[in-house]
Rosetta silent file (secondary structure, phi, psi, omega in degrees, C-alpha in Angstrom):
SEQUENCE: MVTRKQLQSKAKYIARISGLDISIGYAYGHPRVYLNGESVELSPRLPAGQLLDWLNAFEQGYEYGCKANS
SCORE:     score description
SCORE:     0.000 S_00000001
   1 L     0.000  129.456  179.456   10.897   11.891    4.952 S_00000001
   2 L   -85.778  132.305 -177.589    7.833   10.148    3.533 S_00000001
   3 L   -98.385  164.483  174.987    4.551   11.892    4.236 S_00000001
   4 H   -59.768  -38.136  179.705    1.032   10.577    4.803 S_00000001
   5 H   -61.019  -40.519  179.101    0.046   12.271    1.544 S_00000001
   6 H   -65.892  -42.384  179.035    2.667   10.299   -0.388 S_00000001
   7 H   -65.626  -42.987  178.746    1.469    7.023    1.096 S_00000001
   8 H   -61.688  -42.174 -179.947   -2.187    7.867    0.410 S_00000001
   9 H   -62.413  -43.415  178.480   -1.332    8.830   -3.149 S_00000001
  10 H   -64.875  -42.966  179.593    0.493    5.540   -3.776 S_00000001
  11 H   -61.373  -43.464  178.327   -2.337    3.557   -2.200 S_00000001
  12 H   -62.400  -40.869  178.405   -4.901    5.340   -4.412 S_00000001
  13 H   -62.395  -46.836  179.626   -2.828    4.643   -7.494 S_00000001
  14 H   -62.702  -41.068  178.269   -2.552    0.933   -6.656 S_00000001
  15 H   -60.116  -40.499 -178.089   -6.302    0.808   -5.914 S_00000001
  16 H   -67.344  -43.236 -177.076   -7.001    2.378   -9.307 S_00000001
  17 H   -78.858  -24.512 -175.304   -4.824   -0.033  -11.333 S_00000001
  18 H  -101.761  -22.545 -174.619   -5.779   -3.151   -9.360 S_00000001
  19 L    79.607    6.143  179.218   -9.411   -2.573   -8.491 S_00000001
  20 L   -84.632  149.184  173.554   -8.624   -3.433   -4.862 S_00000001
  21 L   -88.253   88.167 -177.218  -10.053   -1.451   -1.940 S_00000001
  22 E  -105.579  136.370  175.000   -6.718   -0.416   -0.416 S_00000001
  23 E  -143.006  164.990  178.886   -6.300    2.123    2.364 S_00000001
  24 E  -111.441  127.258  176.405   -3.645    3.263    4.834 S_00000001
  25 E  -117.324  153.534 -179.229   -4.441    3.135    8.549 S_00000001
  26 E  -123.968  138.616  171.387   -2.330    4.480   11.414 S_00000001
  27 E  -158.120  148.576  179.651   -1.761    3.271   14.967 S_00000001
  28 L    55.240   26.030  176.768    1.132    3.494   17.348 S_00000001
  29 L    82.327    2.701 -178.293    2.765    6.068   15.059 S_00000001
  30 E  -129.309  141.634  179.618    3.159    3.663   12.152 S_00000001
  31 E   -85.046  163.836  175.871    1.035    3.059    9.063 S_00000001
  32 E  -147.722  150.407  176.213   -0.243   -0.230    7.684 S_00000001
  33 E   -93.175  133.626  178.759   -1.998   -1.139    4.414 S_00000001
  34 E  -121.579  158.027  171.591   -5.498   -2.535    4.710 S_00000001
  35 E  -111.926  153.313  169.210   -7.999   -4.089    2.333 S_00000001
  36 L    55.188   58.974  175.725  -11.755   -3.717    2.234 S_00000001
  37 L    63.641   38.727  178.734  -12.281   -0.697    4.498 S_00000001
  38 L    65.128   26.016  176.177   -9.595   -1.689    6.983 S_00000001
  39 L   -91.202  -17.233 -179.600  -11.178   -5.090    7.631 S_00000001
  40 E  -131.300  125.630  177.064   -8.164   -7.081    6.369 S_00000001
  41 E   -77.444  124.823 -179.375   -4.521   -6.320    7.212 S_00000001
  42 L  -100.398  -36.215 -178.309   -2.439   -6.493    4.038 S_00000001
  43 L  -121.754  164.354  168.551    0.960   -5.286    5.269 S_00000001
  44 L   -72.341  163.858  174.338    2.847   -5.258    8.516 S_00000001
  45 L   -77.691  124.213 -173.613    2.942   -2.005   10.476 S_00000001
  46 L  -135.827  159.152  167.120    6.099   -0.229    9.275 S_00000001
  47 L   -58.886  152.759 -172.435    7.759    3.186    9.427 S_00000001
  48 H   -54.859  -43.530 -179.078    6.476    5.375    6.586 S_00000001
  49 H   -63.953  -40.700  178.111    9.587    5.076    4.407 S_00000001
  50 H   -70.393  -33.597  177.161    9.584    1.319    4.641 S_00000001
  51 H   -67.056  -36.833  176.437    5.859    1.164    3.923 S_00000001
  52 H   -62.997  -41.454  174.268    6.409    3.204    0.759 S_00000001
  53 H   -59.912  -43.567  179.637    9.047    0.620   -0.278 S_00000001
  54 H   -61.528  -45.199  178.886    6.519   -2.113    0.509 S_00000001
  55 H   -62.636  -41.717  177.562    3.849   -0.403   -1.594 S_00000001
  56 H   -60.498  -42.947  178.255    6.304    0.001   -4.495 S_00000001
  57 H   -65.747  -41.489  177.106    7.165   -3.707   -4.321 S_00000001
  58 H   -58.599  -45.521 -179.789    3.450   -4.610   -4.140 S_00000001
  59 H   -61.389  -46.624  179.746    2.762   -2.456   -7.225 S_00000001
  60 H   -63.856  -41.089  177.979    5.639   -4.046   -9.172 S_00000001
  61 H   -63.648  -42.979  177.553    4.553   -7.536   -8.181 S_00000001
  62 H   -60.201  -47.945 -177.867    0.989   -6.819   -9.240 S_00000001
  63 H   -65.050  -39.365  177.722    2.077   -5.422  -12.603 S_00000001
  64 H   -62.369  -43.270 -179.823    4.448   -8.389  -13.170 S_00000001
  65 H   -62.944  -38.541  178.920    1.662  -10.825  -12.322 S_00000001
  66 H   -66.489  -40.698 -178.968   -0.694   -9.134  -14.769 S_00000001
  67 H   -70.412  -36.955 -178.290    1.882   -9.293  -17.557 S_00000001
  68 H   -68.537  -28.419 -177.296    2.773  -12.935  -16.822 S_00000001
  69 L   -92.380    1.095 -177.908   -0.914  -13.938  -17.009 S_00000001
  70 L  -102.031    0.000    0.000   -1.613  -12.173  -20.287 S_00000001
């Protein structure tokens, strides 16, 4: 089972490496990734385990994009 702490930790890591203002918000029992103080929805609302998968894919895509542009 994926915890809120795990999602927050992953979001903080992505924010640190990307410089993006990323946060996790909760409603209806499911989390979602937001940008800019929850003013922009970045991800769909998903069960916690699926959102962790989404965050991992976002991180890998970001890192790949950085390598491809260097």
